[in-house]
Each structure stands twice: as C-alpha cells, then as structure tokens.
JSON list of C-alpha atoms in Angstrom, two decimals:
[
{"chain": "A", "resi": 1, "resn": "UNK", "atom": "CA", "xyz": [-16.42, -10.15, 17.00]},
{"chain": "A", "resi": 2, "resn": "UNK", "atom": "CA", "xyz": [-14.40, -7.52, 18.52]},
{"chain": "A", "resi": 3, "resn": "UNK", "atom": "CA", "xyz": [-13.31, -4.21, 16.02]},
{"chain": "A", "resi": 4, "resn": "UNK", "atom": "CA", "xyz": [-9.56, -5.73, 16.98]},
{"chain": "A", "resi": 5, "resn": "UNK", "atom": "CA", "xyz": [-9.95, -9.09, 15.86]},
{"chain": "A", "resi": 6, "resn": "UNK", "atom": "CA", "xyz": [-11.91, -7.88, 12.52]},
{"chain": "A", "resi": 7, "resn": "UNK", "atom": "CA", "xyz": [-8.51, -5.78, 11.59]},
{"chain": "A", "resi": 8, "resn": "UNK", "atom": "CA", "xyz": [-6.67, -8.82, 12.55]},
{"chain": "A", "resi": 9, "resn": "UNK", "atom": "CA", "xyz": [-8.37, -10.78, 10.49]},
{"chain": "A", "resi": 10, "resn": "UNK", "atom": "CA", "xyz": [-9.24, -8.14, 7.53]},
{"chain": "A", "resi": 11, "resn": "UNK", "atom": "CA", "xyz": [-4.81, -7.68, 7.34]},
{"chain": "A", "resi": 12, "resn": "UNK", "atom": "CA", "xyz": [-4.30, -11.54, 7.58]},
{"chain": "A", "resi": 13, "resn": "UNK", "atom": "CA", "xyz": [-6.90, -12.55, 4.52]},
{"chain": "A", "resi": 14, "resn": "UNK", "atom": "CA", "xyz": [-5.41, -9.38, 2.73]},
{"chain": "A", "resi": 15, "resn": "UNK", "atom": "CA", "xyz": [-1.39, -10.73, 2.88]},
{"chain": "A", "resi": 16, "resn": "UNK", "atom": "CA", "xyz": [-2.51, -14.44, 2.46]},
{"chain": "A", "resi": 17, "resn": "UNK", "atom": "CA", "xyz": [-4.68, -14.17, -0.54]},
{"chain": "A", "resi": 18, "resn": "UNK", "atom": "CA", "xyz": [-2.15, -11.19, -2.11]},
{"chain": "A", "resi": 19, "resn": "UNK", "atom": "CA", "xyz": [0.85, -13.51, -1.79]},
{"chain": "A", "resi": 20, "resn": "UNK", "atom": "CA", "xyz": [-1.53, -16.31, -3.26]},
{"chain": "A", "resi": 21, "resn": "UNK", "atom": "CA", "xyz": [-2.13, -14.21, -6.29]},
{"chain": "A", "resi": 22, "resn": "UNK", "atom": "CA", "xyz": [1.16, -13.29, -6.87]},
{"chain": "A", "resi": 23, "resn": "UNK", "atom": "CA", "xyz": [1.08, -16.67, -8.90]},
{"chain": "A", "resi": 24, "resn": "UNK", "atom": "CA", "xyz": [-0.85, -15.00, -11.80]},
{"chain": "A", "resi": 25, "resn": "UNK", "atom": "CA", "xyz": [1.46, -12.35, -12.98]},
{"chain": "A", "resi": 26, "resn": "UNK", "atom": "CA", "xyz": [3.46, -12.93, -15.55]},
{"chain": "A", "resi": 27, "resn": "UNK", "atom": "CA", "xyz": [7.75, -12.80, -15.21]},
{"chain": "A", "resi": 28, "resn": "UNK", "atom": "CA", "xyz": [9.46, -9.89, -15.52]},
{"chain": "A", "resi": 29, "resn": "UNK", "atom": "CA", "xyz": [11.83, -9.06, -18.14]},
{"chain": "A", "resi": 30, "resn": "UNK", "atom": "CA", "xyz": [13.45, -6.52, -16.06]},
{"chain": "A", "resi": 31, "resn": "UNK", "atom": "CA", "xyz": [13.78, -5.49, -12.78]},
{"chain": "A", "resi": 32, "resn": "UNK", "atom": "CA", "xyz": [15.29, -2.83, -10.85]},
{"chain": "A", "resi": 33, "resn": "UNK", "atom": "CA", "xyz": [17.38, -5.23, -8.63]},
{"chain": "A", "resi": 34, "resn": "UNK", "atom": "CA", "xyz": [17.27, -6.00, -5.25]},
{"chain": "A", "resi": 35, "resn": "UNK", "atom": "CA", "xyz": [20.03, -3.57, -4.05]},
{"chain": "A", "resi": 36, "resn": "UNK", "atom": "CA", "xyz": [17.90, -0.62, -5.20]},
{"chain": "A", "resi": 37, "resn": "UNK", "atom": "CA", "xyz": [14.46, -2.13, -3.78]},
{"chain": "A", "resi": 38, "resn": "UNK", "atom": "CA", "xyz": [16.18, -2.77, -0.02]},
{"chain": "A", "resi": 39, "resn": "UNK", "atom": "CA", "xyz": [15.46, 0.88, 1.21]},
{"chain": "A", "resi": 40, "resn": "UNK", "atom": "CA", "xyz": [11.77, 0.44, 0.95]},
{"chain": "A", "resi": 41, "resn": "UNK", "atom": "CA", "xyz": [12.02, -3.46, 2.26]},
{"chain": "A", "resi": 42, "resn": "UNK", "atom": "CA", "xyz": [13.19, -2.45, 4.72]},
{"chain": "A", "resi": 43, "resn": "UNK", "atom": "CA", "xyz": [10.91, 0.49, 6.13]},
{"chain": "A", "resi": 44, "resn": "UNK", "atom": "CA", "xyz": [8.29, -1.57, 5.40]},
{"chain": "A", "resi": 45, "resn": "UNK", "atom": "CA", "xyz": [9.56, -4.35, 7.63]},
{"chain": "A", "resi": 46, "resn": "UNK", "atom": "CA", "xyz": [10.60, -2.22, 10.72]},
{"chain": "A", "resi": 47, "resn": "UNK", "atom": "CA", "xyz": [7.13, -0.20, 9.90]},
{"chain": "A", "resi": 48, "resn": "UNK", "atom": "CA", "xyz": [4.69, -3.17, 9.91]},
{"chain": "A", "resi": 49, "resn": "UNK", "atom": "CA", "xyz": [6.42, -4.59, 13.30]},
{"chain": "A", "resi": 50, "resn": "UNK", "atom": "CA", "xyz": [5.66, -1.53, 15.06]},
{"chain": "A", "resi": 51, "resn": "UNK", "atom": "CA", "xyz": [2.40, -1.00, 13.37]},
{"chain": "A", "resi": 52, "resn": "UNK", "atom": "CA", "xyz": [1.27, -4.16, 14.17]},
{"chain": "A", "resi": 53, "resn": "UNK", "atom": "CA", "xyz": [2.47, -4.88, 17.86]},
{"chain": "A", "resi": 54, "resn": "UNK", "atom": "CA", "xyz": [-0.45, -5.28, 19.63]},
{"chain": "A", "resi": 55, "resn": "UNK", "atom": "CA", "xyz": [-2.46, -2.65, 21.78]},
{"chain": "A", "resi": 56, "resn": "UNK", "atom": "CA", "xyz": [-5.73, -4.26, 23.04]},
{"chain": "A", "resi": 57, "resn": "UNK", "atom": "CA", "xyz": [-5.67, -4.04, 26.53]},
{"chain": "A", "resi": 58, "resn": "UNK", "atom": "CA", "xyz": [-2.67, -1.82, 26.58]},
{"chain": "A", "resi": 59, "resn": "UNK", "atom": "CA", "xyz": [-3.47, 1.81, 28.64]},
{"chain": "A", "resi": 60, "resn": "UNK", "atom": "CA", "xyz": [0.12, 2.92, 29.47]},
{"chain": "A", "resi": 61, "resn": "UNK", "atom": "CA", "xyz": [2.11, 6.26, 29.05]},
{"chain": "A", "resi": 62, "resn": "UNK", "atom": "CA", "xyz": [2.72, 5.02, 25.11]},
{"chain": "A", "resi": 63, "resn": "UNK", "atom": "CA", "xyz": [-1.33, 4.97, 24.60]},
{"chain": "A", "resi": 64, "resn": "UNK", "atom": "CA", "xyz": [-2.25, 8.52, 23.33]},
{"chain": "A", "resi": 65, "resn": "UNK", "atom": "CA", "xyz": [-6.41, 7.90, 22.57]},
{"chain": "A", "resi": 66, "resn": "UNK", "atom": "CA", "xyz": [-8.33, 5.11, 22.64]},
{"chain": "A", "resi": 67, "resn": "UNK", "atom": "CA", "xyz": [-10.94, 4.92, 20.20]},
{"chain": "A", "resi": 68, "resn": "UNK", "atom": "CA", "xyz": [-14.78, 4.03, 21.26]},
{"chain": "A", "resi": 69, "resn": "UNK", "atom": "CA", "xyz": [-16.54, 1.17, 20.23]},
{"chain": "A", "resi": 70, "resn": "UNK", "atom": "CA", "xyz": [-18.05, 3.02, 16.85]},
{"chain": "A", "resi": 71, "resn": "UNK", "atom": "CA", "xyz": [-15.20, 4.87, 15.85]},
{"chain": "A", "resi": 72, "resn": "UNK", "atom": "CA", "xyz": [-13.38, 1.80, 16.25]},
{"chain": "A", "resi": 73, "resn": "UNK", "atom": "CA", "xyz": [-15.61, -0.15, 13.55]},
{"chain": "A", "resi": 74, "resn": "UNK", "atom": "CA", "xyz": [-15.35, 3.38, 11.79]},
{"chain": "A", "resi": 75, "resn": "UNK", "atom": "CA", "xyz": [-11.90, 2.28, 11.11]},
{"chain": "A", "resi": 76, "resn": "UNK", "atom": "CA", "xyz": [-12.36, -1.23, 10.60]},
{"chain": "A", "resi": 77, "resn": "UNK", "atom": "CA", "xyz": [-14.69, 0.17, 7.71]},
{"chain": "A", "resi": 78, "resn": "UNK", "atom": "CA", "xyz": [-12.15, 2.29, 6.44]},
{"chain": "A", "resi": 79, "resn": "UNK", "atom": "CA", "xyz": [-9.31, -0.79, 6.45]},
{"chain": "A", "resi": 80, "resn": "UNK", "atom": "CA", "xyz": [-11.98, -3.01, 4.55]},
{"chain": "A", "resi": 81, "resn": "UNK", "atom": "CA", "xyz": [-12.44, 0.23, 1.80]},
{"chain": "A", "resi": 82, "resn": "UNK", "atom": "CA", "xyz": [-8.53, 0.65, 1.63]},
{"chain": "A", "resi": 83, "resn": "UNK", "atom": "CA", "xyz": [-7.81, -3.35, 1.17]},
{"chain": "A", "resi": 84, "resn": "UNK", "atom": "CA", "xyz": [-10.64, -3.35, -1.28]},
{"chain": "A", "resi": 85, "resn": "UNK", "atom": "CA", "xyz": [-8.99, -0.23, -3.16]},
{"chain": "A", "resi": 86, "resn": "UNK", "atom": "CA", "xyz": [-6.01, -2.12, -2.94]},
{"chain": "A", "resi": 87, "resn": "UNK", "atom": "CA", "xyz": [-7.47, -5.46, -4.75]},
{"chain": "A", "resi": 88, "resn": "UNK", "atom": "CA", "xyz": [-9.41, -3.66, -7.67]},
{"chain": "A", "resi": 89, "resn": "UNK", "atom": "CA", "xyz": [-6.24, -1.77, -8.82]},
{"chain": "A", "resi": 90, "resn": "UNK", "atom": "CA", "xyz": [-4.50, -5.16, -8.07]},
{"chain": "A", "resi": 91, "resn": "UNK", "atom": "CA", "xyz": [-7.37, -7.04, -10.55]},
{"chain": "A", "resi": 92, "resn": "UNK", "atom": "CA", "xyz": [-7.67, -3.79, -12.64]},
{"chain": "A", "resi": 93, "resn": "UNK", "atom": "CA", "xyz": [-3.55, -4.15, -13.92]},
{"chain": "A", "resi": 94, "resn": "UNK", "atom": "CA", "xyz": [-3.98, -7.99, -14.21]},
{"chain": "A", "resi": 95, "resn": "UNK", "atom": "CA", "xyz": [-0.68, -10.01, -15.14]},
{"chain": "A", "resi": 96, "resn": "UNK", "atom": "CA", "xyz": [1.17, -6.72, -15.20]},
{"chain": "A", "resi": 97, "resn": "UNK", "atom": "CA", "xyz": [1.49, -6.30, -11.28]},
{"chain": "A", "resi": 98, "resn": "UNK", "atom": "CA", "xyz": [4.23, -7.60, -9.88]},
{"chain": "A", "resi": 99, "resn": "UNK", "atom": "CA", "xyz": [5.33, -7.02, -6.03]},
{"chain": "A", "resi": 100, "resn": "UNK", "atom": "CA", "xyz": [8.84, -5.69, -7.17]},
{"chain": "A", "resi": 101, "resn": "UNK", "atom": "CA", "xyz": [9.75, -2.78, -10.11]},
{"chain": "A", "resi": 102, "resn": "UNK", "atom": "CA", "xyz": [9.80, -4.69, -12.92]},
{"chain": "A", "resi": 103, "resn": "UNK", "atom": "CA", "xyz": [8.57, -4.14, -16.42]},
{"chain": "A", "resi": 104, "resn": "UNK", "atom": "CA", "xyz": [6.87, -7.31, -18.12]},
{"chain": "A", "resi": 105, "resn": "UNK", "atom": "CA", "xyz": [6.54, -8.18, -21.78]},
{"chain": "A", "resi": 106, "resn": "UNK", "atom": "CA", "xyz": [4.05, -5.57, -23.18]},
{"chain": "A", "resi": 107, "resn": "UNK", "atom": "CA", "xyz": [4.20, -3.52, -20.66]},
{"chain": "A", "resi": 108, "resn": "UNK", "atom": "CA", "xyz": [2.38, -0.21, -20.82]},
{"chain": "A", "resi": 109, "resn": "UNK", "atom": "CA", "xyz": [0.03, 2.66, -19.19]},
{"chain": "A", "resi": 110, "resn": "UNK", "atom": "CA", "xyz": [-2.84, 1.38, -17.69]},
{"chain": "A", "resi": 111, "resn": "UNK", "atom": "CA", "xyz": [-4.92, 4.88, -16.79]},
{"chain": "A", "resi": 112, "resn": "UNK", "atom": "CA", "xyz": [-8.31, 3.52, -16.77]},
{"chain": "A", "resi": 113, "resn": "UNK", "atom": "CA", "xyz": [-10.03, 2.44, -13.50]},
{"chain": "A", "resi": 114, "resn": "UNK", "atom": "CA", "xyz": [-8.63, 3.15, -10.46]},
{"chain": "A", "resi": 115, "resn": "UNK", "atom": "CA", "xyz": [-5.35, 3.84, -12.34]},
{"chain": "A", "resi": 116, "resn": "UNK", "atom": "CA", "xyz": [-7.19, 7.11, -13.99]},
{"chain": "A", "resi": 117, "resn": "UNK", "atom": "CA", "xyz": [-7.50, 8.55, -10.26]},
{"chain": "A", "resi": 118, "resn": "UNK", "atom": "CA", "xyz": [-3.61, 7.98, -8.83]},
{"chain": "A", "resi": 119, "resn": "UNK", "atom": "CA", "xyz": [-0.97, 6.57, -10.99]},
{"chain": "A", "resi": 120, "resn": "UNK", "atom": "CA", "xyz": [-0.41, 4.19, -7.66]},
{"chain": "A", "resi": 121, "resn": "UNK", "atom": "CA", "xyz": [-4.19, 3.04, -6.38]},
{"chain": "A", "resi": 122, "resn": "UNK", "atom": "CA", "xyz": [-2.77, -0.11, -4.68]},
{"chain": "A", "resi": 123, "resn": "UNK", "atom": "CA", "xyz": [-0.52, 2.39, -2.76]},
{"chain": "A", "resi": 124, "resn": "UNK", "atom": "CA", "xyz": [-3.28, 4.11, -2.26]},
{"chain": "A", "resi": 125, "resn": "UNK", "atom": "CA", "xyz": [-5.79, 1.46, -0.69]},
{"chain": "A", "resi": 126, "resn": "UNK", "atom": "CA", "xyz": [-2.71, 0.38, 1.40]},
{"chain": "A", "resi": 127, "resn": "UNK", "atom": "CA", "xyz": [-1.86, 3.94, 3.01]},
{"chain": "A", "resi": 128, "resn": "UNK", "atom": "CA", "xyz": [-6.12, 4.32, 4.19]},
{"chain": "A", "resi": 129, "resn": "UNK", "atom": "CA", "xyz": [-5.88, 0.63, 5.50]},
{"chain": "A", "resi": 130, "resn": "UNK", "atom": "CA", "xyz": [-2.45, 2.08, 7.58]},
{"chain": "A", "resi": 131, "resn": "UNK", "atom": "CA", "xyz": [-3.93, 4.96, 8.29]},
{"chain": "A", "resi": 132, "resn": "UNK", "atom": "CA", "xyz": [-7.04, 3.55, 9.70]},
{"chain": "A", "resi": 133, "resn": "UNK", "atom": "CA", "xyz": [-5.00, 0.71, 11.46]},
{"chain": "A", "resi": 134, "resn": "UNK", "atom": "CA", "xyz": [-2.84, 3.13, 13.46]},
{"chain": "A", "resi": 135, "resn": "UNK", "atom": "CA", "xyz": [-6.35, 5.50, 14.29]},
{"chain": "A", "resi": 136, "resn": "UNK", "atom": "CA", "xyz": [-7.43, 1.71, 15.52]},
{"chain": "A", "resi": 137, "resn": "UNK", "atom": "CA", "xyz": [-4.69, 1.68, 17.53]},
{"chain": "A", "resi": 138, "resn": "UNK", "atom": "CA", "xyz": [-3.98, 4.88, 19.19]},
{"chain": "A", "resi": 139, "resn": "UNK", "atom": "CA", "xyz": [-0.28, 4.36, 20.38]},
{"chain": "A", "resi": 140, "resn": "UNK", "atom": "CA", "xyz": [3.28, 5.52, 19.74]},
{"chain": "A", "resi": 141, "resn": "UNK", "atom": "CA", "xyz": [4.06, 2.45, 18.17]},
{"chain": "A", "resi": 142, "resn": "UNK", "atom": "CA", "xyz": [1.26, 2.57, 15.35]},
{"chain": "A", "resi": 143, "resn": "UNK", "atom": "CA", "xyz": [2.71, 6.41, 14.57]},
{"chain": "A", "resi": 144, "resn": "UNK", "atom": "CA", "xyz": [6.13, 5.10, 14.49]},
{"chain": "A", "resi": 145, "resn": "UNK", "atom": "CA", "xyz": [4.97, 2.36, 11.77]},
{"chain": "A", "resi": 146, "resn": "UNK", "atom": "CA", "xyz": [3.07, 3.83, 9.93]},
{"chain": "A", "resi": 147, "resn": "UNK", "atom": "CA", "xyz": [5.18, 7.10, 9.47]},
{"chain": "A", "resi": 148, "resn": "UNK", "atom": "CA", "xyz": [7.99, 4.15, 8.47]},
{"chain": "A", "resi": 149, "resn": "UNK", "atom": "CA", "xyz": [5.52, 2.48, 6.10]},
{"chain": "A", "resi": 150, "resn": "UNK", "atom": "CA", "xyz": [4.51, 6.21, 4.66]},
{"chain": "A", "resi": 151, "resn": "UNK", "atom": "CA", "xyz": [7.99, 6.98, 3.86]},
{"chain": "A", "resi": 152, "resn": "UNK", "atom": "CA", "xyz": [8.44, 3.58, 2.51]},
{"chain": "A", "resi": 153, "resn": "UNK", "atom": "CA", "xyz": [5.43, 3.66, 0.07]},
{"chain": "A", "resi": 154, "resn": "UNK", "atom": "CA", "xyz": [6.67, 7.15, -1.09]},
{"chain": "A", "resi": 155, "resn": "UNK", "atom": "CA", "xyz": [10.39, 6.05, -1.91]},
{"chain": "A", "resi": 156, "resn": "UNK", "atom": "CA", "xyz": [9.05, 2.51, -3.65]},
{"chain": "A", "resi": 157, "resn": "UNK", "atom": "CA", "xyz": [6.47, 4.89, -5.67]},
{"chain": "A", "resi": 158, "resn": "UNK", "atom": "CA", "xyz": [9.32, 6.81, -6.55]},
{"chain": "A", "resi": 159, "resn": "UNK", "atom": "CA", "xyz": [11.32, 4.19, -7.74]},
{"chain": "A", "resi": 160, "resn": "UNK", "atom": "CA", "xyz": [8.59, 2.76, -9.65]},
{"chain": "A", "resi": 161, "resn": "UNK", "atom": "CA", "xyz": [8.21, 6.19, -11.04]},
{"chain": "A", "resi": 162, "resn": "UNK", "atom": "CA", "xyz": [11.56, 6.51, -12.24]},
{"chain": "A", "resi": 163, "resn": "UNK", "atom": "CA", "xyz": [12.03, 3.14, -13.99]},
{"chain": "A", "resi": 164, "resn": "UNK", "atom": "CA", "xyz": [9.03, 3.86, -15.91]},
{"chain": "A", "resi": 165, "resn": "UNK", "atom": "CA", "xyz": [9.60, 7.06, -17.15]},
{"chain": "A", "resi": 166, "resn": "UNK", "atom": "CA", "xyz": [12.93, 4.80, -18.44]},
{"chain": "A", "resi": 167, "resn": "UNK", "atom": "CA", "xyz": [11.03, 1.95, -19.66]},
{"chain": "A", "resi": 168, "resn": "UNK", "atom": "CA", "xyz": [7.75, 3.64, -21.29]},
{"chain": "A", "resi": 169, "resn": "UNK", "atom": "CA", "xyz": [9.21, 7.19, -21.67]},
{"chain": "A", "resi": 170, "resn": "UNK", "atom": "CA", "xyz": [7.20, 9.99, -22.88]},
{"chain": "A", "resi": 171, "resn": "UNK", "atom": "CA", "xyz": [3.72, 8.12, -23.03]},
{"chain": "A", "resi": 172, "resn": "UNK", "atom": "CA", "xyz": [4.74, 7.77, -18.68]},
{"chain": "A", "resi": 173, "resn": "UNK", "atom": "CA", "xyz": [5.29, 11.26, -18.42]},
{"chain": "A", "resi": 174, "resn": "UNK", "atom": "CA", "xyz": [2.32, 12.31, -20.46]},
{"chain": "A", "resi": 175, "resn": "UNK", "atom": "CA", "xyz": [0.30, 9.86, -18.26]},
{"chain": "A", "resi": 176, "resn": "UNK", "atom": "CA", "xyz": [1.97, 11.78, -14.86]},
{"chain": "A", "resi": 177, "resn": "UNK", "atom": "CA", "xyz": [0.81, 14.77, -16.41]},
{"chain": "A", "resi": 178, "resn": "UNK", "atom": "CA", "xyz": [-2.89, 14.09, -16.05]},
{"chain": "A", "resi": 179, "resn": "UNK", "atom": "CA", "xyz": [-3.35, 11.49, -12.85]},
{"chain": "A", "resi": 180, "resn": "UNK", "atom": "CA", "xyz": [-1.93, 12.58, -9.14]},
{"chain": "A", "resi": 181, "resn": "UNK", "atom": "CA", "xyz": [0.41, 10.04, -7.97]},
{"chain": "A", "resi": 182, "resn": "UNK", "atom": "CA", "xyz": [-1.22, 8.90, -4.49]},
{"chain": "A", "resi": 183, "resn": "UNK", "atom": "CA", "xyz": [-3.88, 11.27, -3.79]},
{"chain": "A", "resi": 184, "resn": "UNK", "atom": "CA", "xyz": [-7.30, 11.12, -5.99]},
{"chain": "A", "resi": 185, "resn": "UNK", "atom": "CA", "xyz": [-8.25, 15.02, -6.40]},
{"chain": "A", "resi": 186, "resn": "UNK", "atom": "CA", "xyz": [-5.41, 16.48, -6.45]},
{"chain": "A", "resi": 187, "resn": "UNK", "atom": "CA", "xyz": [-3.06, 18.40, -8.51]},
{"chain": "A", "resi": 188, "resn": "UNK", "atom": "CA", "xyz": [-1.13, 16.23, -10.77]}
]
C-alpha cells in the first residue's frame, strides 16, 4: 500500500464510522442554531476541498516539497495518532458529544481523560491528522485548507466555549482555568 492510499483510506474509515456513531448520542435540548454554526461549516467545507484535492503525481509550480517515502509514512503515523486522539475523546464524552453546540440533558464538565489535557481533544486529534495530511501533501492547496480548517476549528471552539460558559457557568470557567483549550502543555 502506498503512504497516499493509507491517508485515503485512514480519512475515509474516520468520517464513515464518526457519522455512524453519531447515532449514539443522545438529543439535544439546546442548540446554538444553525445561523450561528454556518461560519465554521463553512470553512470547513471550502478547507477540506482544498485539503483534500489530490497531489500524487502532481510536480507543478503549486508543489512546494515532496515528502520521501519515510517521512511520508511519518505522517501517515501521525494522521492514525490524531484520528485515534480524536476517537478516545469522542468515546471518553460518550452520549454527550454531539457534532453541533448543543447542551444535552445532564450536561456537565467532563475533565478527566483526554478532556484533563485540552478542554477540546477531538479538536485536537483532528488539527495533527490536518496537519500531518497537508505535510503529506506538500502543495498550496493543502496550506490553503488546512489554514481554512485551522481557523474553522478555532471559531467552532470558540463558540462551543461561549455557550458553555452560558449553559454550565462558573464550574466552565473554573474548568478553563486549569486545562489549555487545544494545546496539551500549555498555559491555560
């Protein structure tokens, strides 16, 4: 198998089996609304289009490196780390994910697990997986998208952010206190 096909593949079983498990969370009792959520949507659209147009092959002017055969897999690696990241925060919050800002019945602080290193783990696993996918990839495109999908993640987190601080007050901003929002290690 080629390192292209592998990221292919890794980004394919990730969207499948996340939309799959979307099934298991329970419904929201409130929700930020679709007007507020359509900035992000939509960075994250135009941002996985050019992230994901394909390269192999491709050695023009828009081409700025080309990775070797190991550093290649070195980032296939690093995709496979960032989905898994991705999936235990997923598992680790249970019924209480939910791919829009909502807040759920019971709905409260989870800080243990990976949710005791970044208030936003998922986030997180995602931005190493771009990150790594766009290193893959070497072009103008995969900057473009994943600078779109950066800003993106940042203005949903912020979002989410903000409606909990509403919803869960205090015990939220105690919580922000502590735990860094996207990066493990650093300053809260």
């Amino acid at each position: 198998m080629r390192p292209g096909t592998a990221i292919t593949l890794l980004w394919l079983i990730w969207a499948v089996s996340w939309a799959a498990a979307a099934l298991w969370a329970d419904p929201a009792l409130k929700r930020v609304g679709f007007k507020a959520e359509a900035r992000y949507r939509v960075l994250w659209l135009a941002g996985a289009i050019l992230l994901f147009i394909p390269a192999h092959g491709y050695e023009g002017r828009l081409r700025l490196w080309m990775p070797n055969l190991a550093e290649a897999w070195i980032c296939v690696a690093l995709i496979a780390v960032g989905i898994a990241i991705a999936w235990w925060a997923r598992l680790h919050l249970g019924r209480l994910w939910s791919g829009t800002v909502t807040a759920k019945a019971d709905h409260h602080v989870v800080d243990t697990g990976p949710y005791g290193l970044v208030r936003h783990p998922i986030y997180t696993g995602l931005l190493l997986a771009i990150l790594a996918t766009m290193a893959a990839k070497g072009t103008v495109w995969g900057i473009a998208g994943t600078v779109l999908l950066i800003i993106g993640i940042v203005v949903k987190a912020r979002l989410e952010e903000s409606f909990l601080r509403g919803e869960l007050g205090s015990t939220y901003d105690d919580y922000a206190g502590r735990v860094p929002m996207l990066i493990p290690f650093t300053p809260a």
